[in-house]
CSV table of C-alpha atoms in Angstrom, one decimal:
chain,number,residue,atom,x,y,z
A,1,MET,CA,16.4,-21.9,6.3
A,2,ASN,CA,15.5,-22.5,9.2
A,3,LEU,CA,14.1,-19.6,10.9
A,4,LYS,CA,11.8,-17.7,13.4
A,5,LEU,CA,9.2,-15.2,12.8
A,6,LYS,CA,8.2,-12.1,15.5
A,7,ILE,CA,4.3,-11.9,13.9
A,8,TRP,CA,2.7,-9.6,15.4
A,9,ARG,CA,-1.0,-11.0,16.6
A,10,GLN,CA,-4.7,-10.2,17.1
A,11,LYS,CA,-8.1,-11.1,17.4
A,12,ASP,CA,-9.8,-8.0,16.7
A,13,ALA,CA,-9.9,-4.1,16.4
A,14,HIS,CA,-9.7,-3.4,19.8
A,15,ASP,CA,-7.6,-6.0,21.1
A,16,LYS,CA,-4.4,-5.0,22.7
A,17,GLY,CA,-2.2,-6.9,21.0
A,18,HIS,CA,0.8,-8.8,21.0
A,19,PHE,CA,3.7,-10.5,19.0
A,20,GLU,CA,4.6,-14.3,19.7
A,21,ASP,CA,7.5,-16.7,19.0
A,22,TYR,CA,7.1,-19.4,15.8
A,23,HIS,CA,9.8,-20.5,14.1
A,24,VAL,CA,9.0,-22.7,10.5
A,25,GLU,CA,12.7,-25.2,8.9
A,26,ASN,CA,12.9,-26.1,5.7
A,27,VAL,CA,12.4,-23.7,3.9
A,28,SER,CA,13.6,-23.2,0.5
A,29,GLU,CA,15.9,-19.7,-0.5
A,30,GLY,CA,14.0,-19.6,-3.5
A,31,SER,CA,11.2,-19.5,-2.2
A,32,SER,CA,8.0,-16.1,-1.5
A,33,PHE,CA,7.7,-14.6,1.8
A,34,LEU,CA,4.5,-15.3,1.0
A,35,GLU,CA,5.0,-18.9,1.1
A,36,MET,CA,6.6,-18.9,3.4
A,37,LEU,CA,3.3,-17.9,5.7
A,38,ASP,CA,1.0,-20.2,3.9
A,39,ILE,CA,4.2,-22.9,5.7
A,40,LEU,CA,4.3,-21.5,8.4
A,41,ASN,CA,0.4,-21.5,8.3
A,42,ASN,CA,0.2,-24.9,7.2
A,43,ASN,CA,1.6,-26.6,10.5
A,44,LEU,CA,-0.5,-24.3,13.1
A,45,ILE,CA,-3.7,-25.7,11.3
A,46,HIS,CA,-0.9,-29.6,12.1
A,47,GLU,CA,-1.2,-28.6,15.3
A,48,GLY,CA,-4.1,-27.8,15.6
A,49,LYS,CA,-3.6,-23.5,16.1
A,50,GLU,CA,-5.3,-20.9,14.8
A,51,PRO,CA,-3.1,-19.4,11.8
A,52,ILE,CA,-1.7,-16.1,11.1
A,53,ALA,CA,-4.4,-14.4,8.9
A,54,PHE,CA,-2.6,-11.9,6.4
A,55,ASP,CA,-3.8,-10.5,2.9
A,56,HIS,CA,-2.9,-11.7,0.3
A,57,ASP,CA,-4.7,-12.2,-4.0
A,58,CYS,CA,-3.5,-11.4,-7.0
A,59,ARG,CA,0.9,-12.9,-5.8
A,60,GLU,CA,1.6,-10.8,-9.4
A,61,GLY,CA,2.4,-7.9,-7.1
A,62,ILE,CA,-0.4,-6.0,-8.8
A,63,CYS,CA,-3.4,-5.9,-6.4
A,64,GLY,CA,-1.5,-4.0,-3.4
A,65,MET,CA,-3.0,-6.8,-1.0
A,66,CYS,CA,0.2,-7.6,0.6
A,67,SER,CA,0.6,-4.8,2.8
A,68,LEU,CA,3.0,-6.2,5.5
A,69,PHE,CA,5.6,-4.7,7.3
A,70,ILE,CA,9.2,-6.5,7.3
A,71,ASP,CA,11.7,-5.8,9.8
A,72,GLY,CA,11.0,-2.3,9.8
A,73,ARG,CA,10.5,-1.8,5.8
A,74,ALA,CA,7.1,-1.9,3.7
A,75,HIS,CA,6.8,-4.6,2.6
A,76,GLY,CA,10.1,-6.0,3.6
A,77,PRO,CA,14.1,-5.2,2.2
A,78,ASP,CA,14.0,-4.8,-0.3
A,79,ASP,CA,13.5,-2.4,-3.6
A,80,ASP,CA,10.4,-1.3,-5.5
A,81,ILE,CA,8.6,-4.7,-4.3
A,82,THR,CA,5.2,-6.4,-3.4
A,83,THR,CA,6.3,-8.5,-0.1
A,84,CYS,CA,4.3,-11.3,-2.5
A,85,GLN,CA,7.6,-10.2,-4.2
A,86,LEU,CA,10.1,-10.4,-1.8
A,87,HIS,CA,12.2,-13.8,-2.0
A,88,MET,CA,13.5,-15.6,1.3
A,89,ARG,CA,17.0,-15.5,-0.4
A,90,LYS,CA,17.1,-11.8,0.7
A,91,PHE,CA,17.4,-12.9,4.3
A,92,LYS,CA,20.0,-15.9,6.2
A,93,ASP,CA,19.6,-18.8,8.1
A,94,GLY,CA,19.3,-18.5,11.2
A,95,ASP,CA,17.7,-15.0,11.3
A,96,THR,CA,14.6,-13.5,13.9
A,97,ILE,CA,12.0,-11.2,10.9
A,98,THR,CA,9.2,-9.3,12.5
A,99,ILE,CA,6.4,-8.7,10.4
A,100,GLU,CA,4.0,-6.4,12.1
A,101,PRO,CA,0.4,-5.3,10.5
A,102,TRP,CA,0.2,-0.9,8.7
A,103,ARG,CA,0.5,1.1,11.7
A,104,SER,CA,-1.7,4.0,10.9
A,105,LYS,CA,-4.8,5.5,13.1
A,106,ALA,CA,-6.2,5.9,8.8
A,107,PHE,CA,-5.9,1.8,8.5
A,108,PRO,CA,-7.2,0.0,12.0
A,109,VAL,CA,-5.9,-3.5,12.2
A,110,ILE,CA,-9.0,-5.5,11.7
A,111,LYS,CA,-7.3,-9.1,13.0
A,112,ASP,CA,-3.5,-9.8,13.0
A,113,LEU,CA,-1.3,-8.2,10.1
A,114,VAL,CA,-5.1,-7.8,8.3
A,115,VAL,CA,-5.4,-3.1,8.4
A,116,ASP,CA,-8.7,-2.0,6.7
A,117,ARG,CA,-7.2,-0.3,4.0
A,118,SER,CA,-11.5,1.3,3.7
A,119,ALA,CA,-10.5,4.6,3.3
A,120,TYR,CA,-8.9,4.2,0.7
A,121,ASP,CA,-11.8,3.7,-1.2
A,122,LYS,CA,-13.6,6.4,0.4
A,123,ILE,CA,-11.3,9.0,-1.0
A,124,LEU,CA,-11.4,7.3,-4.5
A,125,GLN,CA,-15.5,8.4,-3.9
A,126,ALA,CA,-14.9,11.1,-3.4
A,127,GLY,CA,-14.1,12.5,-6.6
A,128,GLY,CA,-11.3,10.0,-7.9
A,129,TYR,CA,-12.5,9.8,-11.3
A,130,ILE,CA,-14.3,11.2,-14.1
A,131,SER,CA,-18.1,12.0,-14.4
A,132,VAL,CA,-18.4,14.0,-17.0
A,133,ASN,CA,-20.8,13.2,-20.2
A,134,THR,CA,-17.7,11.7,-23.0
A,135,GLY,CA,-19.7,11.1,-25.0
A,136,GLY,CA,-19.1,8.4,-27.3
A,137,VAL,CA,-16.2,7.3,-27.5
A,138,PRO,CA,-14.0,8.1,-29.6
A,139,ASP,CA,-11.3,6.8,-32.4
A,140,ALA,CA,-8.0,6.9,-29.4
A,141,ASN,CA,-5.8,9.2,-31.4
A,142,ALA,CA,-8.8,11.7,-31.5
A,143,ILE,CA,-7.7,13.7,-28.2
A,144,PRO,CA,-4.0,14.5,-29.0
A,145,ILE,CA,-1.0,14.6,-25.6
A,146,PRO,CA,2.2,15.2,-25.3
A,147,LYS,CA,4.2,11.8,-24.8
A,148,LYS,CA,5.2,13.6,-21.9
A,149,ASN,CA,1.9,14.3,-20.4
A,150,ALA,CA,1.2,10.7,-21.4
A,151,ASP,CA,3.9,8.9,-19.8
A,152,GLU,CA,3.4,10.5,-16.4
A,153,SER,CA,-0.1,10.0,-16.1
A,154,MET,CA,0.7,6.4,-16.6
A,155,ASP,CA,3.3,6.5,-14.1
A,156,ALA,CA,1.1,8.0,-11.6
A,157,ALA,CA,-1.6,6.0,-12.3
A,158,ALA,CA,1.1,2.0,-11.9
A,159,CYS,CA,-0.3,2.9,-8.8
A,160,ILE,CA,-1.4,-0.6,-6.7
A,161,GLY,CA,-3.0,1.1,-3.6
A,162,CYS,CA,-0.7,-1.0,-1.7
A,163,GLY,CA,-0.4,1.9,1.6
A,164,ALA,CA,2.8,1.1,1.7
A,165,CYS,CA,3.1,5.2,1.9
A,166,VAL,CA,1.1,5.9,4.9
A,167,ALA,CA,2.5,3.5,6.7
A,168,THR,CA,6.4,4.7,5.8
A,169,CYS,CA,5.3,8.6,6.8
A,170,LYS,CA,6.3,9.3,10.6
A,171,ASN,CA,3.0,11.2,9.5
A,172,GLY,CA,0.7,8.8,8.6
A,173,SER,CA,-0.2,11.1,5.5
A,174,ALA,CA,-1.5,9.6,1.8
A,175,MET,CA,-0.2,12.7,0.4
A,176,LEU,CA,1.7,10.1,-2.4
A,177,PHE,CA,-1.9,7.4,-3.2
A,178,VAL,CA,-4.1,10.6,-3.0
A,179,ALA,CA,-1.4,12.5,-5.8
A,180,ALA,CA,-1.4,10.1,-7.4
A,181,ARG,CA,-4.6,9.7,-7.9
A,182,VAL,CA,-5.1,13.1,-8.8
A,183,SER,CA,-2.4,13.7,-10.9
A,184,SER,CA,-2.8,10.6,-13.7
A,185,LEU,CA,-5.7,12.1,-13.8
A,186,ALA,CA,-4.7,16.2,-14.0
A,187,LEU,CA,-2.6,15.0,-17.3
A,188,LEU,CA,-5.1,14.0,-19.4
A,189,PRO,CA,-8.0,16.3,-21.0
A,190,GLN,CA,-11.2,14.2,-20.2
A,191,GLY,CA,-9.3,15.1,-16.1
A,192,LYS,CA,-9.5,18.6,-16.6
A,193,VAL,CA,-13.1,19.0,-16.7
A,194,GLU,CA,-13.7,18.4,-13.3
A,195,ALA,CA,-10.1,19.0,-11.5
A,196,ALA,CA,-10.8,21.1,-8.8
A,197,ARG,CA,-13.7,19.7,-7.7
A,198,ARG,CA,-11.8,16.4,-8.1
A,199,ALA,CA,-8.6,18.3,-6.0
A,200,LYS,CA,-9.9,19.9,-3.2
A,201,ALA,CA,-12.4,16.6,-2.1
A,202,MET,CA,-10.0,14.1,-2.3
A,203,VAL,CA,-7.5,16.2,-0.1
A,204,ALA,CA,-11.2,17.3,2.2
A,205,LYS,CA,-11.9,13.6,3.1
A,206,MET,CA,-7.7,12.4,3.9
A,207,ASP,CA,-8.3,14.9,6.3
A,208,GLU,CA,-11.6,14.2,7.5
A,209,LEU,CA,-10.5,10.3,8.1
A,210,GLY,CA,-7.2,10.9,10.0
A,211,PHE,CA,-4.7,10.9,7.6
A,212,GLY,CA,-1.5,12.8,8.8
A,213,GLY,CA,0.0,16.3,6.9
A,214,CYS,CA,3.6,15.9,4.7
A,215,THR,CA,6.5,16.7,5.3
A,216,ASN,CA,8.1,16.0,1.6
A,217,THR,CA,10.9,13.6,4.2
A,218,GLY,CA,10.9,11.0,0.9
A,219,ALA,CA,10.5,8.1,2.9
A,220,CYS,CA,7.1,6.9,0.5
A,221,GLU,CA,8.5,7.3,-2.5
A,222,ALA,CA,12.0,5.4,-1.1
A,223,GLU,CA,9.3,1.9,0.1
A,224,CYS,CA,7.0,2.8,-2.2
A,225,PRO,CA,6.1,-0.9,-4.9
A,226,LYS,CA,6.5,1.4,-7.8
A,227,GLY,CA,8.0,3.9,-7.2
A,228,ILE,CA,5.5,6.8,-7.7
A,229,SER,CA,7.6,10.0,-7.4
A,230,ILE,CA,6.4,12.6,-4.7
A,231,ALA,CA,6.8,15.3,-7.6
A,232,HIS,CA,2.7,14.4,-8.1
A,233,ILE,CA,2.6,15.4,-4.0
A,234,ALA,CA,3.7,19.2,-6.2
A,235,ARG,CA,1.6,19.0,-8.1
A,236,LEU,CA,-1.1,18.0,-6.2
A,237,ASN,CA,-0.6,20.6,-4.1
A,238,ARG,CA,-0.3,22.6,-7.5
A,239,GLU,CA,-4.0,22.0,-9.1
A,240,PHE,CA,-5.9,22.1,-4.7
A,241,LEU,CA,-4.3,25.4,-4.8
A,242,CYS,CA,-5.9,26.8,-8.4
A,243,ALA,CA,-9.0,25.4,-7.4
A,244,LYS,CA,-8.9,27.7,-3.5
A,245,LEU,CA,-8.7,30.4,-5.5
A,246,LYS,CA,-10.8,29.9,-8.3
A,247,ASP,CA,-13.3,30.0,-5.2
């Protein structure tokens, strides 16, 4: 496959940034999208040019680092996958592919396609954990948890914090991310002790960091690589409202 790439280049957070055109040739349909970018960077290095900066780590769809906006979609033209799981067979020979970083006030561009997603870490530090003393490690069957609750908690915990929901949302909302983190703990007995404090603290930090409000368009769920349901947002709203009523 021979492809034309329109890639966002930006030296740092203060640079205005711009698109640059590149060409890659003889790319296998079996290659992953990131392997295609590796080929391009290898060519640029051999030409004495600066390679394109982009995030990646596990390349197994687990870490969420491979955050790219490809042809107007988070993680590209496929469903329920991360960028590292996207393969070139989803494109055609001669295609022009536009590649951008996440676009969000809360995720400033560091360089090229790399954005600063430390805002997510700050939200988690505000309350996405259990800090109460739970004593020794009990047997797994010592605390009965309804299977429905356990399944929903595990579904919410599948969130990899990639930021696709924020990048896709027209408001730049982080509600799906926060809801998944709150929901994964709210459904378990260990998480109920700090439930009120957690919901208030995480929502307050989300607002402080400049994320937008949720208007329930469902775009976040549609582009989430792990298929996190917006039903978790409803649970977050209930947890937050209950916490405020207790106050």
